[in-house]
XYZ file of C-alpha atoms in Angstrom:
297
model
C 6.725 -11.982 3.689
C 6.690 -8.391 2.501
C 5.386 -7.173 -0.743
C 7.195 -3.936 -1.846
C 5.656 -1.776 -4.492
C 7.461 1.025 -6.291
C 5.178 3.173 -8.486
C 7.029 5.332 -10.961
C 5.658 7.485 -13.665
C 6.183 4.862 -16.297
C 6.660 1.531 -14.632
C 5.570 -0.141 -11.378
C 8.117 -2.507 -9.729
C 7.053 -5.194 -7.332
C 9.161 -7.383 -5.136
C 8.378 -10.056 -2.502
C 10.898 -10.226 0.522
C 11.347 -13.120 3.091
C 13.350 -11.239 5.639
C 16.281 -9.687 3.808
C 16.009 -11.920 0.759
C 14.280 -10.728 -2.419
C 12.527 -13.909 -3.755
C 10.528 -12.555 -6.675
C 10.295 -9.225 -8.610
C 8.044 -8.140 -11.453
C 7.521 -4.994 -13.578
C 4.242 -3.569 -15.096
C 3.435 -0.365 -16.859
C 1.976 2.272 -14.560
C -1.638 3.236 -15.372
C -2.948 5.989 -13.063
C -6.383 5.092 -14.237
C -6.405 1.537 -12.764
C -9.055 0.955 -10.039
C -8.344 -0.916 -6.810
C -9.976 -4.039 -8.326
C -7.917 -3.850 -11.599
C -4.873 -3.522 -9.398
C -5.886 -6.575 -7.496
C -6.313 -8.602 -10.632
C -2.791 -7.688 -11.732
C -1.142 -8.162 -8.378
C -2.937 -11.498 -8.016
C -1.571 -12.842 -11.182
C 1.979 -11.961 -10.207
C 1.597 -13.511 -6.866
C 0.121 -16.723 -8.399
C 3.222 -17.036 -10.473
C 5.255 -17.448 -7.288
C 2.586 -19.740 -5.672
C 1.411 -16.985 -3.417
C -1.946 -15.192 -2.948
C -3.535 -12.358 -0.970
C -4.469 -14.605 1.947
C -1.308 -16.761 1.841
C 2.191 -15.678 3.223
C 2.021 -11.824 2.517
C 2.038 -10.301 5.902
C 2.945 -6.595 4.957
C 2.863 -4.161 2.080
C 5.099 -1.250 1.499
C 4.596 1.412 -1.153
C 6.427 4.201 -2.646
C 4.628 6.164 -5.279
C 5.063 9.285 -7.241
C 1.560 8.937 -8.931
C -1.024 10.218 -6.347
C -4.173 8.674 -8.035
C -2.410 5.246 -8.119
C -1.343 5.665 -4.461
C -4.970 5.944 -3.307
C -6.117 2.961 -5.270
C -3.241 0.826 -3.877
C -4.397 1.783 -0.341
C -7.869 0.686 -1.120
C -6.655 -2.581 -2.824
C -4.416 -3.447 0.061
C -7.146 -3.057 2.521
C -9.812 -4.903 0.490
C -7.698 -7.781 -0.744
C -4.895 -8.227 1.778
C -7.116 -7.343 4.722
C -4.594 -4.793 6.400
C -3.401 -1.210 5.515
C -0.137 -0.690 3.705
C 2.811 1.277 4.804
C 3.059 4.191 2.345
C 6.242 6.287 2.407
C 5.072 9.747 2.861
C 5.831 12.805 5.106
C 5.835 11.492 8.821
C 6.914 8.013 7.945
C 9.866 6.722 10.037
C 12.816 6.228 7.596
C 15.948 6.449 9.780
C 17.372 9.328 7.710
C 17.131 13.114 7.883
C 15.800 15.149 5.002
C 17.790 18.289 4.755
C 16.030 20.039 1.875
C 14.237 23.285 1.912
C 10.842 21.397 1.475
C 11.140 17.881 2.631
C 7.497 17.106 1.787
C 8.328 17.662 -1.891
C 10.969 14.911 -2.059
C 9.719 11.885 -3.995
C 9.094 8.673 -1.873
C 11.301 6.695 -4.270
C 14.169 8.987 -3.672
C 13.880 8.593 0.020
C 13.723 4.804 -0.287
C 16.972 4.982 -2.535
C 18.731 7.010 0.112
C 17.768 4.658 2.896
C 19.087 1.665 0.945
C 22.240 3.326 -0.269
C 23.133 4.440 3.275
C 22.674 0.836 4.333
C 24.990 -0.261 1.588
C 27.596 2.340 2.386
C 27.373 3.110 6.111
C 29.529 6.090 7.308
C 30.347 7.003 3.775
C 28.942 9.739 1.493
C 27.093 8.279 -1.443
C 25.528 9.655 -4.592
C 22.497 7.703 -5.993
C 21.619 7.885 -9.689
C 18.156 6.623 -10.605
C 17.376 6.189 -14.346
C 13.745 6.427 -14.819
C 11.296 8.769 -16.637
C 13.532 11.353 -14.979
C 17.081 10.981 -13.953
C 17.675 11.810 -10.305
C 21.131 12.398 -8.776
C 20.913 12.435 -5.136
C 23.410 12.980 -2.307
C 23.382 11.138 0.987
C 25.916 12.056 3.713
C 27.932 9.509 5.757
C 25.731 10.478 8.753
C 22.562 9.177 6.866
C 21.159 12.554 5.905
C 19.440 13.163 2.491
C 21.017 16.435 1.261
C 19.129 16.953 -1.937
C 20.068 16.409 -5.689
C 19.298 17.103 -9.245
C 16.578 16.021 -11.684
C 17.029 15.751 -15.353
C 15.013 14.338 -18.245
C 15.245 10.667 -18.598
C 16.571 8.810 -21.621
C 13.107 8.024 -23.105
C 11.779 11.517 -22.014
C 14.657 13.300 -23.844
C 14.438 11.074 -27.065
C 10.645 11.471 -27.168
C 11.027 15.313 -27.043
C 13.542 15.098 -29.835
C 11.449 13.016 -32.048
C 8.326 14.923 -31.530
C 9.907 18.301 -32.125
C 11.895 17.450 -35.339
C 10.275 16.811 -38.615
C 13.095 14.740 -40.253
C 14.325 12.697 -37.187
C 12.687 9.400 -36.945
C 12.456 7.083 -33.823
C 15.498 4.899 -33.458
C 16.505 2.088 -31.218
C 18.134 3.573 -27.954
C 21.332 1.772 -27.893
C 24.907 2.764 -28.060
C 26.311 3.483 -31.525
C 29.756 2.138 -32.586
C 31.360 5.618 -31.993
C 30.522 9.095 -30.741
C 30.913 10.540 -34.150
C 27.865 9.284 -36.015
C 28.183 8.706 -39.632
C 24.397 8.523 -40.261
C 21.377 10.063 -38.662
C 20.477 6.881 -36.590
C 23.906 6.708 -35.044
C 24.076 10.441 -34.587
C 20.874 10.344 -32.547
C 22.004 7.369 -30.635
C 25.329 9.114 -29.835
C 23.553 12.149 -28.631
C 21.037 10.439 -26.464
C 23.120 7.681 -24.979
C 26.628 9.245 -24.794
C 25.080 12.697 -24.106
C 23.050 11.226 -21.152
C 26.142 9.458 -19.826
C 28.073 12.708 -20.035
C 25.340 14.633 -18.226
C 25.205 11.966 -15.504
C 29.037 12.063 -15.034
C 29.015 15.929 -15.029
C 26.212 15.888 -12.314
C 28.095 13.326 -10.165
C 31.318 15.373 -10.272
C 29.529 18.479 -9.303
C 27.434 16.932 -6.435
C 30.575 15.035 -5.230
C 32.595 18.187 -5.028
C 29.921 19.855 -3.019
C 29.872 16.962 -0.693
C 33.454 17.433 0.008
C 34.712 14.544 -2.040
C 36.628 16.214 -4.901
C 38.908 13.211 -5.380
C 37.480 10.257 -7.314
C 36.497 7.530 -4.962
C 35.968 9.472 -1.786
C 32.270 9.326 -2.414
C 30.587 6.076 -3.437
C 28.249 6.185 -6.457
C 25.453 3.701 -6.969
C 22.948 3.577 -9.910
C 19.519 2.006 -10.095
C 16.423 2.249 -12.295
C 14.896 0.323 -15.196
C 17.067 2.210 -17.716
C 20.382 2.072 -15.820
C 21.732 -0.699 -17.943
C 21.497 1.213 -21.111
C 23.727 4.107 -19.975
C 25.810 3.117 -16.935
C 28.483 1.191 -18.857
C 29.196 4.464 -20.695
C 29.507 6.498 -17.539
C 32.849 6.950 -15.949
C 31.786 7.823 -12.530
C 29.219 5.088 -11.583
C 30.844 2.462 -9.392
C 28.000 -0.054 -8.858
C 24.529 -0.844 -10.174
C 21.793 -2.073 -7.719
C 18.648 -2.574 -9.806
C 16.655 -3.474 -6.664
C 17.677 -0.365 -4.669
C 14.283 1.159 -4.287
C 12.640 -2.152 -3.252
C 15.335 -2.846 -0.676
C 14.829 0.739 0.686
C 11.177 -0.001 1.139
C 11.975 -3.185 2.983
C 14.226 -1.230 5.440
C 11.557 1.444 5.931
C 8.904 -1.115 6.580
C 11.167 -2.920 9.284
C 11.898 0.395 11.002
C 8.171 1.034 11.341
C 7.029 -2.509 12.118
C 10.098 -4.433 13.456
C 7.888 -7.285 14.897
C 6.635 -8.311 11.337
C 9.990 -9.407 10.168
C 10.349 -11.821 13.065
C 7.008 -13.671 12.100
C 8.378 -14.746 8.892
C 9.233 -18.295 9.982
C 5.504 -18.902 11.016
C 3.863 -17.556 7.981
C 3.221 -20.809 6.115
C 1.593 -22.479 9.148
C -0.610 -19.497 9.867
C -1.756 -19.257 6.266
C -2.682 -22.909 6.153
C -4.938 -22.343 9.194
C -6.496 -19.357 7.754
C -7.207 -20.483 4.260
C -10.287 -18.862 2.906
C -9.810 -15.899 5.280
C -8.271 -12.495 4.807
C -4.484 -12.494 5.698
C -3.568 -11.714 9.219
C -1.379 -8.885 8.134
C 1.157 -6.933 10.273
C 0.609 -6.433 13.977
C 0.862 -2.732 14.325
C 2.820 -1.488 17.218
C 0.811 0.632 19.719
C 0.670 4.292 18.650
C 1.101 3.575 14.876
C -1.667 4.815 12.735
C -2.027 1.955 10.151
C -0.760 3.041 6.687
C 0.690 6.276 8.064
C 3.374 4.335 10.019
C 4.003 7.267 12.364
């Protein structure tokens, strides 16, 4: 089984795959100060909820992270507790898509994983990926599987926090959609501005990106949304056709399989091997000749 880990600025999303199937998934707050041992404690508790452990069933770990200190601690944790190096999505990792930006090394690993999964969902089609996180990213992927670039805007919570901290008379409110766009009190006015305003921002960016991709007519380019806050806004967007909450994790699975195709085929024998090796560190993935551990290149 594969453990996929997506480390965002605010949340860390974990999922366990058996072949193509996502069996379990959990979310935790991201803390860049957690040590490898503290991460192991957290991961171990999640795995225990599913009847799994470091030495039982998990044969690979794939990581995307936009928090460098956490990335390093996750590397150490995986080596120490799983007994093998993780695949970290980074420059040089085989992903199966071309990155056509001016500075490919600057593109976040989560955006690459999203692009990989979106292209798998919509092969031979242009697709726009909207990720609702600490920041909102709107990314373009061509039908040929090339990541073209995108836009970055403040996320819902980020925008609201800036508003609350910079204004003396506006208090924090629950970030839900109000009854109407015309707020008749301060609470509803703030909710309208944040929720409906974000929806309009996203629709506007999708329209511009779609036009630049050559799909000026609605429907010629597919649009998929993901991210922990997608559900708050997407129902108020006119241009988002589909929500896939697990898009990043599914992208990590695809990237892992493209780097270590043999590991997937071992899934049927995992339980027997784990029983034979109780008390020992996990066998982990068998790295193809020429691959440099966590670099996957």
